[in-house]
Amino acid sequence: MRRATTAAAGLAVGLALLAAGLWLAGYDAGEAMSALWSGAFGSWDAFASATLLRAVPLILIGLGFALAYRGGALNIGAEGQFYAGAIAATWIGVHATTWPGWVALPVMAGAALAAGAAWIVVPVMLKLRFGVLEVISTLLLNFVAEALVSLMVQGPLQEPAGIYPQSAPIAESARLPLVPGTRLHLGVLVAVAAALGLWYLYRRTWWGLRLLALGEGPRAAQVSARVNVRRMLTIALLVSGGLAGLAGGFEVSGVSYALYQNLSPGYGFTAIAVALIARGHPVSIVFAGVLFGALDAGASAMQRDAGIPAVAVLIVQAVVILVLLLGEVAARRAMLRQAAEPAIEAAS
């Protein structure tokens, strides 16, 4: 509850700063805020087709980052894993013209999941064998994935005419069903189910407890709880990469229906903020993902309807994160003071 209140305060401060900055820059702040709200929550279609649509990859990638972080690992390569999943899903999608939907969709999702997990195998091996920090190796693989997308859309997966740097459209059978009357695909149900599943694993299973012990201290977890550190860490990172890959697959099969460069507007990095704001809690990640999805959707509407650069909304995101961080620092200092009071009283 305290964290939700802090997030709300950060959002309010961020919006106020955004309005003030736009006013000082000569824009109509009232029109901008109205467009921001309308683009995110103005109607059911805006909420479903823009806010929730953008929230799906943020939730899936955020869940994956939080899972790895809970086990003491930092997966900064979700952007690359997202693209790996998108490539795999596209490859299946363009070759599934004669497949029925009940075959094409599971195979496409499985390929995206497996590709995302495969993209993090090298960082896992480097960490376990040579102690290479996964922060570095996963981050560097992002650039490799982006280059691979460029290669694929100008080579093996380029559309038949060979004119545009993008793939051919995927088969109709490989496209995710949409919520009637909106552009929102049913991948949103998978994202929510994944959040609930991870919540159950964390709260109700020995696996979740062992993962937490691993994150708190690998050596202590190995000695006291008999945790197989290498196996637990490998599973956590593979699932983390798999969820990011699944997000890429859903983006192709539910939104773009084709692969092209810059498919992701930075989902892999924004999702890190989503997971940290939610403190890794799976259900909270859903709400944080919707919040950031709303800001992205509102930013697009603000640029379209009010002529204001969409990047201005980054101010709001930054302020929300800063306020939450400051709130955490203040809370920890208050706890330390409270813990020290009995000792101070006894000494006096």
Short mmCIF file of C-alpha atoms in Angstrom, two decimals:
data_model
loop_
_atom_site.label_atom_id
_atom_site.label_comp_id
_atom_site.label_asym_id
_atom_site.label_seq_id
_atom_site.Cartn_x
_atom_site.Cartn_y
_atom_site.Cartn_z
CA MET A 1 0.00 0.00 0.00
CA ARG A 2 2.81 2.41 0.90
CA ARG A 3 4.55 1.73 -2.39
CA ALA A 4 1.33 2.27 -4.35
CA THR A 5 0.85 5.61 -2.59
CA THR A 6 4.43 6.60 -3.41
CA ALA A 7 3.94 5.62 -7.05
CA ALA A 8 0.76 7.69 -7.23
CA ALA A 9 2.60 10.65 -5.74
CA GLY A 10 5.42 10.22 -8.24
CA LEU A 11 2.94 10.08 -11.10
CA ALA A 12 1.21 13.25 -9.90
CA VAL A 13 4.52 15.09 -9.54
CA GLY A 14 5.67 13.88 -12.95
CA LEU A 15 2.48 15.02 -14.67
CA ALA A 16 2.69 18.39 -12.93
CA LEU A 17 6.28 18.85 -14.07
CA LEU A 18 5.34 17.81 -17.59
CA ALA A 19 2.50 20.34 -17.71
CA ALA A 20 4.73 23.09 -16.32
CA GLY A 21 7.49 22.29 -18.79
CA LEU A 22 5.09 22.31 -21.74
CA TRP A 23 3.62 25.62 -20.60
CA LEU A 24 7.08 27.18 -20.32
CA ALA A 25 7.93 25.86 -23.79
CA GLY A 26 4.91 27.61 -25.23
CA TYR A 27 2.60 24.63 -25.69
CA ASP A 28 -1.01 24.39 -24.58
CA ALA A 29 -0.58 22.28 -21.43
CA GLY A 30 -4.32 21.73 -21.04
CA GLU A 31 -4.66 20.36 -24.54
CA ALA A 32 -1.60 18.16 -24.02
CA MET A 33 -2.91 16.66 -20.78
CA SER A 34 -6.31 16.09 -22.36
CA ALA A 35 -4.72 14.28 -25.30
CA LEU A 36 -2.57 12.23 -22.92
CA TRP A 37 -5.63 11.09 -20.98
CA SER A 38 -7.75 10.46 -24.08
CA GLY A 39 -5.07 8.40 -25.75
CA ALA A 40 -4.68 6.14 -22.72
CA PHE A 41 -8.10 5.99 -21.04
CA GLY A 42 -10.47 8.08 -23.16
CA SER A 43 -12.50 5.10 -24.34
CA TRP A 44 -12.60 1.34 -24.15
CA ASP A 45 -10.99 1.15 -27.58
CA ALA A 46 -8.18 3.50 -26.52
CA PHE A 47 -7.59 1.55 -23.31
CA ALA A 48 -7.64 -1.87 -24.98
CA SER A 49 -6.11 -1.08 -28.37
CA ALA A 50 -3.37 1.23 -27.11
CA THR A 51 -2.74 0.96 -23.35
CA LEU A 52 -3.22 -2.77 -22.83
CA LEU A 53 -1.67 -3.60 -26.19
CA ARG A 54 1.55 -1.84 -25.16
CA ALA A 55 1.38 -3.33 -21.68
CA VAL A 56 1.55 -6.97 -22.84
CA PRO A 57 5.27 -7.04 -23.79
CA LEU A 58 6.15 -4.89 -20.78
CA ILE A 59 4.44 -7.35 -18.44
CA LEU A 60 6.01 -10.45 -19.98
CA ILE A 61 9.52 -8.99 -20.12
CA GLY A 62 9.12 -7.46 -16.66
CA LEU A 63 8.13 -10.85 -15.24
CA GLY A 64 11.21 -12.41 -16.82
CA PHE A 65 13.55 -9.74 -15.48
CA ALA A 66 12.02 -10.03 -12.01
CA LEU A 67 12.39 -13.82 -12.05
CA ALA A 68 16.10 -13.62 -12.85
CA TYR A 69 16.58 -10.79 -10.33
CA ARG A 70 14.90 -12.83 -7.62
CA GLY A 71 17.57 -15.46 -8.21
CA GLY A 72 20.36 -12.91 -7.98
CA ALA A 73 20.93 -12.40 -11.73
CA LEU A 74 20.52 -9.30 -13.90
CA ASN A 75 19.21 -10.02 -17.36
CA ILE A 76 19.76 -6.79 -19.29
CA GLY A 77 19.43 -8.53 -22.65
CA ALA A 78 15.64 -8.74 -22.91
CA GLU A 79 15.70 -6.52 -25.98
CA GLY A 80 17.84 -9.07 -27.81
CA GLN A 81 15.75 -11.98 -26.56
CA PHE A 82 12.63 -10.13 -27.72
CA TYR A 83 14.09 -9.88 -31.23
CA ALA A 84 15.18 -13.53 -31.18
CA GLY A 85 11.61 -14.55 -30.39
CA ALA A 86 10.27 -12.23 -33.08
CA ILE A 87 12.58 -13.76 -35.71
CA ALA A 88 11.58 -17.31 -34.76
CA ALA A 89 7.88 -16.44 -34.76
CA THR A 90 8.17 -14.77 -38.15
CA TRP A 91 9.99 -17.76 -39.61
CA ILE A 92 7.18 -20.06 -38.49
CA GLY A 93 4.48 -17.59 -39.46
CA VAL A 94 5.55 -17.12 -43.07
CA HIS A 95 5.83 -20.88 -43.58
CA ALA A 96 2.51 -21.74 -41.91
CA THR A 97 0.25 -20.87 -44.83
CA THR A 98 -1.30 -24.34 -44.96
CA TRP A 99 -1.37 -24.96 -41.21
CA PRO A 100 -4.56 -24.73 -39.16
CA GLY A 101 -4.61 -22.14 -36.41
CA TRP A 102 -4.62 -24.71 -33.61
CA VAL A 103 -1.24 -25.91 -34.91
CA ALA A 104 0.32 -22.65 -36.09
CA LEU A 105 -0.27 -20.60 -32.94
CA PRO A 106 1.19 -23.06 -30.37
CA VAL A 107 4.17 -23.82 -32.62
CA MET A 108 4.77 -20.12 -33.19
CA ALA A 109 4.59 -19.33 -29.46
CA GLY A 110 6.83 -22.30 -28.63
CA ALA A 111 9.39 -21.23 -31.21
CA ALA A 112 9.45 -17.69 -29.82
CA LEU A 113 9.81 -18.98 -26.25
CA ALA A 114 12.61 -21.35 -27.23
CA ALA A 115 14.44 -18.69 -29.26
CA GLY A 116 14.38 -16.23 -26.37
CA ALA A 117 15.73 -18.89 -24.02
CA ALA A 118 18.38 -19.94 -26.55
CA TRP A 119 19.57 -16.34 -26.89
CA ILE A 120 20.58 -16.30 -23.23
CA VAL A 121 22.35 -19.68 -23.26
CA VAL A 122 25.76 -18.18 -24.06
CA PRO A 123 25.63 -15.66 -21.16
CA VAL A 124 24.57 -18.48 -18.83
CA MET A 125 27.51 -20.63 -19.94
CA LEU A 126 29.94 -17.74 -19.64
CA LYS A 127 28.72 -16.99 -16.12
CA LEU A 128 28.82 -20.57 -14.88
CA ARG A 129 32.10 -21.53 -16.54
CA PHE A 130 34.16 -18.34 -16.38
CA GLY A 131 32.29 -16.07 -13.96
CA VAL A 132 31.52 -13.48 -16.65
CA LEU A 133 28.90 -11.03 -15.41
CA GLU A 134 25.60 -11.65 -17.17
CA VAL A 135 24.97 -7.89 -17.14
CA ILE A 136 27.72 -7.42 -19.73
CA SER A 137 27.13 -10.47 -21.89
CA THR A 138 23.34 -10.11 -22.12
CA LEU A 139 23.64 -6.38 -22.87
CA LEU A 140 26.14 -6.92 -25.68
CA LEU A 141 23.93 -9.56 -27.29
CA ASN A 142 21.24 -6.91 -27.75
CA PHE A 143 23.31 -5.34 -30.50
CA VAL A 144 23.90 -8.73 -32.11
CA ALA A 145 20.15 -9.38 -32.16
CA GLU A 146 19.41 -6.02 -33.75
CA ALA A 147 22.00 -6.72 -36.44
CA LEU A 148 20.50 -10.17 -36.98
CA VAL A 149 17.06 -8.66 -37.54
CA SER A 150 18.57 -6.32 -40.14
CA LEU A 151 20.21 -9.28 -41.84
CA MET A 152 17.02 -11.35 -41.86
CA VAL A 153 14.74 -8.65 -43.27
CA GLN A 154 17.23 -7.94 -46.04
CA GLY A 155 18.02 -11.59 -46.67
CA PRO A 156 16.26 -14.87 -45.88
CA LEU A 157 13.03 -13.34 -44.54
CA GLN A 158 12.72 -10.32 -46.85
CA GLU A 159 9.36 -9.87 -48.54
CA PRO A 160 9.18 -11.54 -51.98
CA ALA A 161 9.50 -8.33 -54.03
CA GLY A 162 12.80 -7.53 -52.32
CA ILE A 163 11.99 -3.82 -52.10
CA TYR A 164 11.29 -3.15 -48.44
CA PRO A 165 13.49 -4.17 -45.47
CA GLN A 166 10.80 -6.27 -43.83
CA SER A 167 9.43 -9.77 -43.95
CA ALA A 168 6.39 -10.99 -45.81
CA PRO A 169 3.17 -10.95 -43.75
CA ILE A 170 2.69 -14.03 -41.61
CA ALA A 171 -0.12 -16.47 -42.42
CA GLU A 172 -3.63 -15.72 -41.20
CA SER A 173 -3.62 -18.93 -39.18
CA ALA A 174 -0.55 -17.72 -37.25
CA ARG A 175 -2.19 -14.50 -36.09
CA LEU A 176 -3.45 -14.22 -32.54
CA PRO A 177 -7.21 -13.74 -32.13
CA LEU A 178 -8.25 -10.22 -31.22
CA VAL A 179 -10.66 -9.01 -28.55
CA PRO A 180 -13.79 -8.09 -30.55
CA GLY A 181 -13.87 -4.45 -31.60
CA THR A 182 -10.26 -3.75 -30.60
CA ARG A 183 -6.66 -4.34 -31.69
CA LEU A 184 -5.88 -6.12 -28.41
CA HIS A 185 -4.79 -9.71 -28.93
CA LEU A 186 -5.37 -12.61 -26.57
CA GLY A 187 -1.72 -12.58 -25.54
CA VAL A 188 -2.89 -10.33 -22.71
CA LEU A 189 -4.46 -13.40 -21.09
CA VAL A 190 -1.14 -15.24 -21.33
CA ALA A 191 0.63 -12.31 -19.67
CA VAL A 192 -1.84 -12.22 -16.77
CA ALA A 193 -1.72 -16.01 -16.43
CA ALA A 194 2.08 -15.89 -16.32
CA ALA A 195 1.93 -13.29 -13.55
CA LEU A 196 -0.49 -15.39 -11.50
CA GLY A 197 1.57 -18.52 -12.12
CA LEU A 198 4.77 -16.88 -10.90
CA TRP A 199 2.96 -15.46 -7.88
CA TYR A 200 1.85 -18.98 -6.98
CA LEU A 201 5.36 -20.35 -7.47
CA TYR A 202 6.87 -17.65 -5.28
CA ARG A 203 4.34 -17.95 -2.48
CA ARG A 204 3.34 -21.62 -2.44
CA THR A 205 6.21 -23.78 -3.66
CA TRP A 206 9.61 -24.89 -2.45
CA TRP A 207 11.03 -23.86 -5.81
CA GLY A 208 10.06 -20.25 -5.18
CA LEU A 209 11.57 -20.35 -1.70
CA ARG A 210 14.82 -21.80 -3.02
CA LEU A 211 14.96 -19.14 -5.72
CA LEU A 212 14.58 -16.44 -3.07
CA ALA A 213 17.31 -18.06 -0.97
CA LEU A 214 19.57 -18.13 -4.02
CA GLY A 215 19.05 -14.42 -4.60
CA GLU A 216 19.75 -13.55 -0.98
CA GLY A 217 23.02 -15.47 -0.87
CA PRO A 218 24.15 -18.27 -3.22
CA ARG A 219 26.68 -19.76 -0.83
CA ALA A 220 24.31 -19.74 2.13
CA ALA A 221 21.53 -21.22 -0.02
CA GLN A 222 23.82 -24.01 -1.16
CA VAL A 223 25.04 -24.89 2.32
CA SER A 224 21.96 -24.40 4.49
CA ALA A 225 19.12 -25.10 2.05
CA ARG A 226 20.99 -27.53 -0.23
CA VAL A 227 20.09 -25.48 -3.29
CA ASN A 228 21.70 -26.54 -6.56
CA VAL A 229 22.91 -23.04 -7.42
CA ARG A 230 23.98 -23.76 -10.99
CA ARG A 231 20.72 -25.48 -11.91
CA MET A 232 18.48 -22.90 -10.25
CA LEU A 233 20.34 -20.00 -11.82
CA THR A 234 20.23 -21.64 -15.25
CA ILE A 235 16.48 -22.25 -15.03
CA ALA A 236 15.78 -18.71 -13.85
CA LEU A 237 17.77 -17.14 -16.68
CA LEU A 238 16.37 -19.46 -19.35
CA VAL A 239 12.79 -18.74 -18.29
CA SER A 240 13.62 -15.03 -18.15
CA GLY A 241 14.89 -15.12 -21.74
CA GLY A 242 11.97 -17.29 -22.81
CA LEU A 243 9.39 -14.80 -21.55
CA ALA A 244 11.13 -11.98 -23.42
CA GLY A 245 11.17 -14.12 -26.56
CA LEU A 246 7.47 -14.87 -26.12
CA ALA A 247 6.82 -11.13 -25.96
CA GLY A 248 8.59 -10.76 -29.31
CA GLY A 249 6.54 -13.57 -30.79
CA PHE A 250 3.31 -11.97 -29.61
CA GLU A 251 4.37 -8.64 -31.10
CA VAL A 252 4.69 -10.29 -34.51
CA SER A 253 1.66 -12.58 -34.29
CA GLY A 254 -0.65 -10.08 -32.60
CA VAL A 255 0.42 -6.57 -33.62
CA SER A 256 2.72 -6.11 -36.63
CA TYR A 257 2.10 -9.39 -38.52
CA ALA A 258 5.57 -8.96 -40.01
CA LEU A 259 9.18 -8.51 -38.92
CA TYR A 260 11.01 -5.25 -39.48
CA GLN A 261 13.80 -3.21 -37.95
CA ASN A 262 13.03 -1.26 -34.76
CA LEU A 263 10.08 -3.53 -34.02
CA SER A 264 10.58 -2.81 -30.33
CA PRO A 265 10.41 0.82 -29.14
CA GLY A 266 12.62 -0.14 -26.21
CA TYR A 267 10.35 -2.65 -24.45
CA GLY A 268 13.35 -4.57 -23.11
CA PHE A 269 14.64 -1.57 -21.16
CA THR A 270 11.32 -0.04 -20.13
CA ALA A 271 10.29 -3.38 -18.67
CA ILE A 272 13.24 -3.22 -16.28
CA ALA A 273 11.75 -0.07 -14.77
CA VAL A 274 8.35 -1.80 -14.65
CA ALA A 275 9.80 -4.73 -12.68
CA LEU A 276 11.79 -2.53 -10.30
CA ILE A 277 8.83 -0.25 -9.59
CA ALA A 278 6.77 -3.34 -8.73
CA ARG A 279 9.64 -4.68 -6.59
CA GLY A 280 9.47 -7.91 -8.55
CA HIS A 281 5.96 -8.80 -7.35
CA PRO A 282 4.23 -10.53 -10.29
CA VAL A 283 0.78 -9.03 -9.75
CA SER A 284 2.23 -5.56 -9.19
CA ILE A 285 4.16 -5.93 -12.46
CA VAL A 286 0.82 -6.23 -14.26
CA PHE A 287 -0.35 -2.89 -12.86
CA ALA A 288 3.03 -1.23 -13.44
CA GLY A 289 3.02 -2.51 -17.01
CA VAL A 290 -0.44 -1.03 -17.58
CA LEU A 291 0.76 2.30 -16.13
CA PHE A 292 3.73 2.50 -18.48
CA GLY A 293 1.60 1.26 -21.35
CA ALA A 294 -0.83 4.09 -20.64
CA LEU A 295 1.99 6.64 -20.65
CA ASP A 296 3.25 5.33 -23.99
CA ALA A 297 -0.23 5.30 -25.51
CA GLY A 298 -0.96 8.79 -24.18
CA ALA A 299 2.37 10.05 -25.52
CA SER A 300 1.47 8.90 -29.02
CA ALA A 301 -1.92 10.61 -28.80
CA MET A 302 -0.31 13.75 -27.43
CA GLN A 303 2.06 13.91 -30.38
CA ARG A 304 -0.70 13.15 -32.87
CA ASP A 305 -3.41 15.46 -31.49
CA ALA A 306 -1.44 18.26 -29.82
CA GLY A 307 1.78 18.27 -31.84
CA ILE A 308 3.96 17.65 -28.77
CA PRO A 309 6.94 15.27 -29.01
CA ALA A 310 6.12 11.91 -27.45
CA VAL A 311 9.50 11.82 -25.68
CA ALA A 312 8.18 14.45 -23.28
CA VAL A 313 6.40 11.66 -21.40
CA LEU A 314 9.80 10.25 -20.45
CA ILE A 315 9.83 13.03 -17.84
CA VAL A 316 6.86 11.42 -16.11
CA GLN A 317 8.45 7.96 -16.19
CA ALA A 318 11.71 9.30 -14.78
CA VAL A 319 9.97 11.19 -11.97
CA VAL A 320 7.92 8.13 -10.96
CA ILE A 321 11.10 6.08 -10.71
CA LEU A 322 12.98 8.79 -8.78
CA VAL A 323 10.14 9.33 -6.30
CA LEU A 324 9.94 5.58 -5.65
CA LEU A 325 13.69 5.37 -5.10
CA LEU A 326 13.62 8.33 -2.71
CA GLY A 327 10.68 6.76 -0.91
CA GLU A 328 12.66 3.54 -0.45
CA VAL A 329 15.64 5.44 0.95
CA ALA A 330 13.42 7.38 3.35
CA ALA A 331 11.68 4.19 4.50
CA ARG A 332 14.98 2.43 5.17
CA ARG A 333 16.32 5.36 7.16
CA ALA A 334 13.13 5.44 9.21
CA MET A 335 13.48 1.71 9.95
CA LEU A 336 17.10 2.17 11.00
CA ARG A 337 16.18 5.04 13.31
CA GLN A 338 13.34 3.02 14.80
CA ALA A 339 15.64 0.05 15.38
CA ALA A 340 18.28 2.25 17.00
CA GLU A 341 15.91 4.05 19.40
CA PRO A 342 15.93 1.32 22.13
CA ALA A 343 19.73 1.31 22.20
CA ILE A 344 19.86 5.09 22.39
CA GLU A 345 17.33 5.16 25.23
CA ALA A 346 19.23 2.46 27.12
CA ALA A 347 22.49 4.35 26.74
CA SER A 348 20.97 7.58 28.02
#
